[in-house]
Amino acid sequence: MLEHSLTRPMPAPTDPPRLRRRAISDPARQALEAAGVDPVLARLFAARGVADTRDLDTGLDALLPVSALHNAEAMAGLLAEAIAARQRLLIVGDYDADGATAAALGLLALRALGAEVDHLVPNRFDMGYGLTPPLVALAAQRRPHIIITVDNGIASLDGVAEANRRGIRVLVPDPHLPGAELPEAQCIVNPNQPGCSFPSKCLAGVGVMFYVLLALRAELRRRGHFGEAEQPRLDALLDLVALGTVADLVPLDRNNRILVAGGLERMRAGRMQPGVAALFRVAGREARQARAADLGFALGPRINAAGRLTDMTVGIECLTTDDPDRAIDLARQLDQLNRERRAIEADMQLDALTELDASGVANQRSITLFNETWHPGVVGLVASRVKEKYHRPTVAFARNTAGLLRGSGRSIAGVHLRDTLDLVTKAAPGLVQRFGGHAMAAGLTLARDAWPAFGPALDRAVAELADPGAFHGAIAKRTIHWLFPDHGPAGAWLRWDEVQGAWTGWDAATAAPVKAAWPESRAPWRKAFDDAAERRGAVMHPGF
């Protein structure tokens, strides 16, 4: 039986979804045009924060320097000493695609750099999220000298303390937002930690690990382990960095665009890990025409399925094997898990939406859901679907093997979910056992008897922190979208895809995907988005 918390009512918005014009910096636009950028592209780039043509360079030389990432060089020094002393390293990953790619990246690169390294895959149902004390006890059986937590660890105060008690040092390369207290790890690399001025705060876990590895290679080169000519090629692993970055849905700021563009370039050239090539094959996608959408909607979900339904062992092995035949076998296993995940998600989503449609929940401020029969690995997807339909921050729960409620939340613009949960814990100490996440997504754990109080507590926190206009479903008006009448009688709404280097979008009548080159003469064809939106209804088309 589905239980849901219909929190304090708020008046339903009487206005339809409103257009909100995306701010465009005129000085940036003018500077770009003066540098020879097409006026339309100049508006597009200026609307995305580009102020200089140098920002359009996606070459690896344009990456932010490793020295700018606080503690990256310090962590590299610790790892270099461990390699020299032949100390055992143990990577403890996360159970999503970002964690899997970060673990695979660490394994392949550290081995190439001479480290003795293994990995441990946590089971989300038994161990929970992050470096927990039970997971440390399991890791201790491997007798590691150092544990490296990739894409987790910044919230693992108790786990790090337990590792310290056992004499195991912990290194934490993790980009997640830190809480008020940091774990007592030997070294933390996190662009969001206090004192870190790294300009890109949106690195995924695999991106943070890539920076640490770049720093380690430089440190080993400085110590004379190898010269520049014979040093391991870390750019050969950019396919993993791109996959994890896109699958984690982090904003593609300039630095992330460079990482993703580098990975896509290798994929299109056929120079990728056998497991990545195998995932393209089972997903029915063409690697030589790889796009960011392939990583986010085809490869990423297949890797995530392993962590959602079992554990990430199959996913990491697929990404690290050098045997193409083994890679295909593992990719097929991941594909089958993804099919099972889809079926489970469809049933759970039907449960949720059927119950909520009958309850008038569309007028509520927030939504919380729990069902005894739900799979704990899929609640995040249900929360996402409900959030998309009702435009309310949503948290869905399922019972885990320990009898606790494991929740996954998704939010909307204007409601910072991690900060909201932080306020809940301050207002009602003990209500939430553990939580972590970022603005748009978070995970948490409750005792079963805490469930009735959680919905109202969440609602109060949302009311205190949320932008009052967040619940009106405003649609950003992007003046960089144009109507191209040559694509069918109704035309097509297109926008520039920086990674593909083409215009992509949807047919205005059928919503079918469209890809087009820039027409030779654009003036007779284009129509400003804000002039045509009402007539075409284009603002309601998917993806805008």
XYZ file of C-alpha atoms in Angstrom, residues 5-493:
489
model
C 2.382 12.775 2.815
C 0.255 15.599 1.438
C 1.918 18.515 3.091
C 0.392 21.852 3.968
C -1.711 23.093 1.041
C -0.743 26.128 -0.942
C -2.939 27.893 -3.487
C -2.675 26.457 -6.938
C -1.123 28.926 -9.363
C -3.833 30.512 -11.463
C -1.451 31.594 -14.196
C -0.154 29.163 -16.807
C 3.574 28.435 -16.857
C 5.341 31.718 -17.418
C 8.180 32.480 -19.783
C 11.303 33.793 -18.111
C 13.903 35.442 -20.331
C 17.395 34.069 -19.917
C 19.771 36.891 -19.055
C 22.253 37.760 -21.798
C 25.297 39.871 -21.044
C 25.442 42.583 -23.693
C 29.154 43.302 -23.102
C 29.923 39.599 -23.541
C 27.766 39.375 -26.668
C 29.370 42.450 -28.150
C 32.878 41.195 -27.367
C 32.121 37.877 -29.048
C 30.670 39.543 -32.120
C 33.713 41.834 -32.301
C 35.895 38.722 -32.277
C 34.070 37.408 -35.363
C 31.487 35.118 -33.768
C 28.175 34.896 -35.633
C 25.640 37.206 -33.903
C 23.214 34.388 -33.148
C 25.955 32.196 -31.734
C 27.256 35.178 -29.774
C 23.846 35.472 -28.078
C 23.818 31.746 -27.377
C 27.290 31.761 -25.852
C 26.702 34.949 -23.846
C 23.529 33.434 -22.399
C 25.630 30.538 -21.117
C 28.255 32.669 -19.452
C 30.805 32.745 -22.273
C 32.509 36.128 -22.391
C 35.621 35.428 -24.467
C 36.375 33.309 -27.530
C 39.058 31.592 -25.468
C 36.215 30.080 -23.450
C 35.152 28.198 -26.595
C 38.406 26.264 -26.735
C 37.759 22.633 -25.760
C 41.376 21.520 -26.101
C 42.902 19.804 -23.090
C 45.466 22.593 -22.787
C 42.583 24.835 -21.708
C 41.766 22.720 -18.629
C 41.993 24.499 -15.304
C 45.408 23.751 -13.781
C 45.798 20.961 -11.255
C 47.514 23.386 -8.895
C 44.247 25.324 -8.559
C 42.439 22.351 -6.974
C 43.123 22.525 -3.256
C 44.995 19.499 -1.860
C 45.277 17.713 -5.222
C 49.054 17.967 -5.149
C 49.147 17.063 -1.449
C 47.112 13.918 -2.111
C 49.393 13.120 -5.039
C 52.391 13.294 -2.724
C 50.787 10.854 -0.286
C 49.961 8.442 -3.107
C 53.481 8.714 -4.542
C 54.930 7.794 -1.146
C 52.530 4.858 -0.883
C 53.556 3.618 -4.343
C 57.236 3.883 -3.440
C 56.629 1.914 -0.227
C 54.508 -0.718 -2.057
C 51.581 -0.006 0.224
C 48.196 -1.498 -0.582
C 45.546 0.919 -1.829
C 41.837 0.117 -1.752
C 39.325 2.127 -3.779
C 35.840 2.296 -2.263
C 33.388 3.538 -4.849
C 29.792 4.575 -5.103
C 26.960 2.653 -6.724
C 26.141 4.968 -9.624
C 27.746 5.573 -13.009
C 29.899 8.427 -11.710
C 31.191 6.259 -8.879
C 31.751 3.310 -11.207
C 33.688 5.339 -13.768
C 35.710 7.013 -10.988
C 36.591 3.609 -9.537
C 37.477 2.216 -12.968
C 39.559 5.291 -13.753
C 41.402 4.952 -10.461
C 42.087 1.261 -10.924
C 43.405 1.570 -14.482
C 45.457 4.710 -13.909
C 46.933 3.772 -10.536
C 48.015 0.383 -11.875
C 49.611 2.096 -14.872
C 51.416 4.405 -12.443
C 52.804 1.455 -10.493
C 50.421 1.210 -7.557
C 49.225 -1.943 -5.835
C 45.508 -1.224 -5.869
C 42.242 -3.122 -5.513
C 38.630 -2.030 -5.149
C 35.665 -2.793 -2.956
C 32.126 -2.355 -4.200
C 29.564 -1.502 -1.515
C 26.101 -3.001 -1.706
C 23.643 -0.139 -1.330
C 21.091 -2.374 0.372
C 23.383 -3.790 3.047
C 26.015 -1.100 3.611
C 24.195 2.120 2.780
C 25.846 5.111 1.174
C 29.455 6.120 1.675
C 32.224 4.808 3.870
C 30.211 3.407 6.790
C 31.755 1.624 9.803
C 30.463 -1.784 8.588
C 32.041 -1.131 5.190
C 35.335 -0.236 6.879
C 35.178 -3.537 8.771
C 34.714 -5.347 5.472
C 37.508 -3.352 3.847
C 39.855 -4.156 6.726
C 39.771 -7.813 5.673
C 41.755 -6.752 2.578
C 44.424 -5.262 4.890
C 44.791 -1.958 3.014
C 47.174 0.744 4.134
C 45.056 3.433 2.472
C 41.379 3.644 1.515
C 40.482 6.001 -1.342
C 36.806 6.983 -1.385
C 35.818 7.993 -4.906
C 32.581 9.969 -5.363
C 31.823 9.577 -1.655
C 33.383 10.097 1.740
C 32.848 13.793 2.425
C 29.891 12.934 4.705
C 31.420 9.735 6.146
C 32.487 11.063 9.534
C 31.850 7.803 11.403
C 33.389 5.623 8.698
C 36.568 7.667 8.511
C 36.796 7.645 12.306
C 36.483 3.854 12.291
C 39.213 3.566 9.663
C 41.475 5.800 11.741
C 40.798 3.629 14.782
C 41.927 0.606 12.788
C 45.085 2.359 11.586
C 43.881 2.707 7.981
C 44.494 6.094 6.377
C 41.698 7.584 4.269
C 41.976 9.832 1.227
C 38.738 11.519 0.128
C 38.483 12.777 -3.474
C 34.771 13.651 -3.459
C 32.942 16.647 -5.021
C 29.722 16.437 -2.988
C 28.726 19.395 -0.860
C 30.308 19.088 2.589
C 28.412 19.470 5.820
C 29.338 21.672 8.744
C 31.941 19.123 9.859
C 34.502 17.407 7.642
C 35.735 13.844 8.199
C 39.165 13.480 9.806
C 40.711 12.034 6.666
C 44.388 12.301 5.911
C 43.595 14.399 2.845
C 40.419 15.736 1.180
C 40.149 16.955 -2.405
C 36.796 18.632 -2.945
C 36.212 21.785 -5.038
C 33.338 22.673 -2.692
C 35.215 22.426 0.595
C 36.049 25.569 2.553
C 39.278 27.153 1.380
C 39.167 25.749 -2.158
C 39.094 28.470 -4.818
C 38.929 26.085 -7.782
C 36.712 27.916 -10.305
C 34.779 24.836 -11.437
C 32.552 23.737 -8.565
C 30.704 21.250 -10.775
C 33.294 18.500 -11.177
C 31.835 15.011 -11.022
C 33.503 12.381 -8.866
C 35.336 10.998 -11.886
C 36.551 14.514 -12.691
C 37.995 14.991 -9.204
C 39.752 11.626 -9.479
C 41.141 12.584 -12.890
C 42.682 15.727 -11.416
C 44.250 13.768 -8.555
C 45.736 11.334 -11.065
C 47.128 14.186 -13.176
C 48.770 15.546 -10.039
C 50.119 12.094 -9.136
C 51.639 11.575 -12.574
C 53.360 14.954 -12.332
C 54.672 14.087 -8.862
C 56.019 10.718 -10.006
C 57.625 12.402 -13.004
C 59.256 14.927 -10.661
C 60.586 12.024 -8.562
C 62.140 10.425 -11.625
C 59.812 7.423 -12.029
C 59.526 8.189 -15.735
C 60.112 10.966 -18.219
C 57.528 12.944 -20.115
C 57.945 10.817 -23.241
C 57.272 7.475 -21.545
C 54.766 8.560 -18.896
C 51.338 6.815 -18.897
C 48.796 8.530 -21.143
C 45.954 9.549 -18.861
C 44.089 11.128 -21.769
C 43.504 7.561 -22.977
C 41.005 7.294 -20.084
C 38.975 10.379 -20.986
C 36.174 8.183 -22.313
C 35.533 7.141 -18.687
C 35.717 10.750 -17.508
C 33.216 11.871 -20.140
C 30.837 8.999 -19.412
C 30.795 9.611 -15.668
C 30.508 13.379 -16.027
C 27.517 13.266 -18.362
C 25.790 10.415 -16.498
C 26.071 12.345 -13.220
C 24.110 15.246 -14.736
C 26.540 17.863 -13.453
C 26.401 21.240 -15.234
C 28.666 21.299 -18.268
C 30.628 24.403 -17.395
C 33.701 25.178 -19.475
C 35.980 22.775 -17.627
C 33.497 19.905 -17.805
C 32.853 20.617 -21.492
C 36.560 20.191 -22.136
C 36.609 16.840 -20.339
C 33.491 15.609 -22.132
C 34.640 16.841 -25.548
C 37.958 15.028 -25.072
C 36.195 11.779 -24.217
C 33.735 12.032 -27.095
C 36.595 12.682 -29.489
C 38.262 9.430 -28.436
C 35.001 7.508 -28.770
C 34.377 8.822 -32.265
C 37.923 7.825 -33.203
C 37.334 4.283 -31.900
C 39.884 4.743 -29.093
C 37.958 3.786 -25.973
C 37.874 1.089 -23.320
C 36.520 -2.257 -24.602
C 33.699 -1.986 -22.065
C 32.615 1.424 -23.326
C 32.627 0.120 -26.901
C 30.580 -2.890 -25.772
C 28.011 -0.648 -24.074
C 27.584 1.330 -27.290
C 27.028 -1.942 -29.115
C 24.391 -3.417 -26.773
C 22.613 -0.057 -26.626
C 22.379 0.049 -30.427
C 24.309 3.320 -30.627
C 27.122 4.192 -33.029
C 30.299 5.105 -31.142
C 31.803 6.899 -34.139
C 28.905 9.347 -33.939
C 28.951 9.531 -30.136
C 27.005 12.344 -28.523
C 26.554 13.410 -24.926
C 22.972 12.114 -25.175
C 24.305 8.600 -25.841
C 26.242 8.716 -22.594
C 23.392 10.154 -20.556
C 20.491 8.139 -21.951
C 22.012 4.876 -23.221
C 25.312 3.975 -21.553
C 24.818 5.646 -18.185
C 21.497 3.943 -17.335
C 22.933 0.515 -18.130
C 25.782 1.061 -15.689
C 23.444 2.542 -13.101
C 21.171 -0.500 -13.345
C 23.835 -2.667 -11.718
C 24.049 -0.406 -8.677
C 20.286 -0.074 -8.456
C 19.414 -3.764 -8.552
C 22.522 -5.633 -7.311
C 25.915 -3.974 -6.841
C 28.383 -2.256 -9.144
C 30.774 -5.205 -9.535
C 29.618 -5.995 -13.071
C 29.739 -2.336 -14.084
C 33.289 -1.756 -12.874
C 34.533 -4.994 -14.393
C 32.941 -4.042 -17.707
C 34.737 -0.690 -17.672
C 38.131 -2.109 -16.699
C 38.451 -5.353 -18.667
C 40.847 -5.363 -21.613
C 39.155 -8.405 -23.190
C 36.575 -7.341 -25.834
C 34.718 -10.664 -25.608
C 34.448 -10.411 -21.832
C 33.363 -6.789 -22.201
C 30.486 -7.772 -24.489
C 29.341 -10.460 -22.064
C 29.365 -7.985 -19.163
C 27.643 -5.283 -21.234
C 24.868 -7.753 -22.061
C 24.456 -8.474 -18.355
C 24.138 -4.740 -17.716
C 21.632 -4.432 -20.549
C 19.498 -7.193 -19.020
C 19.651 -5.519 -15.607
C 18.512 -2.290 -17.227
C 15.522 -4.042 -18.784
C 14.594 -5.411 -15.370
C 15.026 -1.946 -13.867
C 12.657 -0.475 -16.456
C 9.951 -3.005 -15.618
C 10.303 -2.404 -11.871
C 10.287 1.354 -12.360
C 7.160 1.214 -14.538
C 5.222 -0.657 -11.849
C 6.397 1.686 -9.094
C 5.681 4.770 -11.141
C 2.166 3.515 -11.868
C 1.606 2.978 -8.130
C 2.736 6.504 -7.333
C 0.979 8.403 -10.081
C -2.304 6.508 -9.707
C -2.463 7.305 -6.010
C -1.344 10.898 -6.401
C -3.694 11.695 -9.277
C -6.592 10.810 -7.014
C -5.354 12.886 -4.085
C -5.147 16.387 -5.461
C -1.455 16.516 -4.639
C -0.768 18.976 -7.435
C -1.711 21.780 -5.028
C 0.831 20.737 -2.396
C 4.199 22.283 -1.651
C 6.189 19.021 -1.503
C 5.582 15.304 -1.952
C 6.838 12.347 0.057
C 6.072 8.731 -0.877
C 6.614 5.314 0.678
C 5.574 1.821 -0.339
C 6.509 -1.403 1.445
C 6.823 -3.255 -1.874
C 9.073 -0.764 -3.658
C 12.645 -1.549 -4.639
C 15.097 0.741 -2.772
C 17.368 0.995 -5.802
C 14.696 2.570 -7.998
C 13.010 5.110 -5.689
C 15.136 7.941 -7.079
C 13.730 7.381 -10.553
C 10.179 7.418 -9.193
C 10.889 10.651 -7.328
C 12.209 12.148 -10.552
C 9.094 11.217 -12.535
C 6.734 12.565 -9.872
C 8.765 15.766 -9.582
C 8.593 16.261 -13.337
C 4.834 15.794 -13.427
C 3.854 17.903 -10.413
C 6.767 20.356 -10.289
C 7.238 19.801 -6.570
C 10.320 18.590 -4.678
C 9.705 14.882 -4.157
C 11.237 12.251 -1.892
C 10.383 8.556 -2.385
C 11.192 5.860 0.181
C 11.513 2.088 0.302
C 12.454 -0.245 3.136
C 15.984 -1.635 3.073
C 17.248 -4.972 4.394
C 17.861 -3.475 7.851
C 14.241 -2.316 8.137
C 15.127 1.351 7.716
C 13.580 3.638 5.116
C 15.990 4.633 2.378
C 14.858 7.749 0.548
C 15.908 9.449 -2.653
C 14.797 12.953 -3.504
C 14.669 15.144 -6.582
C 14.061 18.873 -6.534
C 13.133 21.818 -8.710
C 14.887 25.099 -9.429
C 14.561 27.382 -6.420
C 14.512 24.578 -3.819
C 18.009 23.459 -2.756
C 17.314 19.929 -1.581
C 20.453 19.275 0.432
C 20.105 22.583 2.281
C 16.434 21.810 2.882
C 17.296 18.451 4.447
C 19.995 20.132 6.515
C 17.347 22.494 7.886
C 15.100 19.505 8.658
C 17.851 17.900 10.736
C 18.452 21.142 12.639
C 14.747 21.735 13.307
C 14.034 18.097 14.240
C 17.238 16.478 15.562
C 17.230 12.699 15.217
C 14.450 12.605 12.644
C 16.853 11.945 9.756
C 19.594 9.436 10.497
C 21.810 10.240 7.500
C 21.601 12.426 4.437
C 23.722 13.858 1.646
C 23.465 15.261 -1.831
C 23.302 18.570 -3.660
C 20.821 21.159 -4.899
C 18.733 18.935 -7.176
C 19.122 15.451 -5.687
C 19.740 13.904 -2.283
C 19.575 10.634 -0.385
C 18.598 10.004 3.215
C 17.764 7.352 5.786
C 14.875 7.332 8.287
C 13.655 4.957 10.958
C 10.255 3.506 10.038
C 8.510 5.294 12.915
C 9.942 8.642 11.756
C 8.017 8.502 8.486
C 4.796 10.283 9.643
C 6.761 13.279 10.919
C 9.072 13.630 7.960
C 6.583 15.039 5.423
C 5.455 17.970 7.580
C 9.063 18.674 8.593
C 10.149 18.724 4.968
C 7.273 21.024 4.116
C 8.233 23.530 6.794
C 11.816 23.540 5.584
C 10.752 24.016 1.950
C 8.496 26.902 2.990
C 11.372 28.591 4.803
C 14.038 28.188 2.121
C 12.238 28.064 -1.224
C 11.885 30.881 -3.687
C 8.101 31.609 -3.674
C 8.095 31.669 -7.464
C 9.634 28.207 -7.718
C 6.248 26.452 -7.769
C 4.823 28.231 -10.808
C 6.694 26.084 -13.312
C 8.316 28.979 -15.100
C 9.928 28.102 -18.414
C 13.167 29.828 -19.307
C 12.733 31.760 -22.510
C 15.790 31.032 -24.603
C 16.051 33.598 -27.351
C 18.683 31.435 -29.012
C 16.057 28.988 -30.284
C 14.800 29.554 -33.806
C 12.036 28.297 -36.019
C 13.178 26.572 -39.239
C 10.155 26.194 -41.607
C 12.050 23.869 -43.962
C 11.531 20.999 -41.495
C 7.929 20.086 -42.287
C 4.822 22.306 -42.411
C 5.043 23.307 -38.748
C 8.767 23.911 -38.718
C 11.227 22.742 -36.076
C 12.525 24.250 -32.874
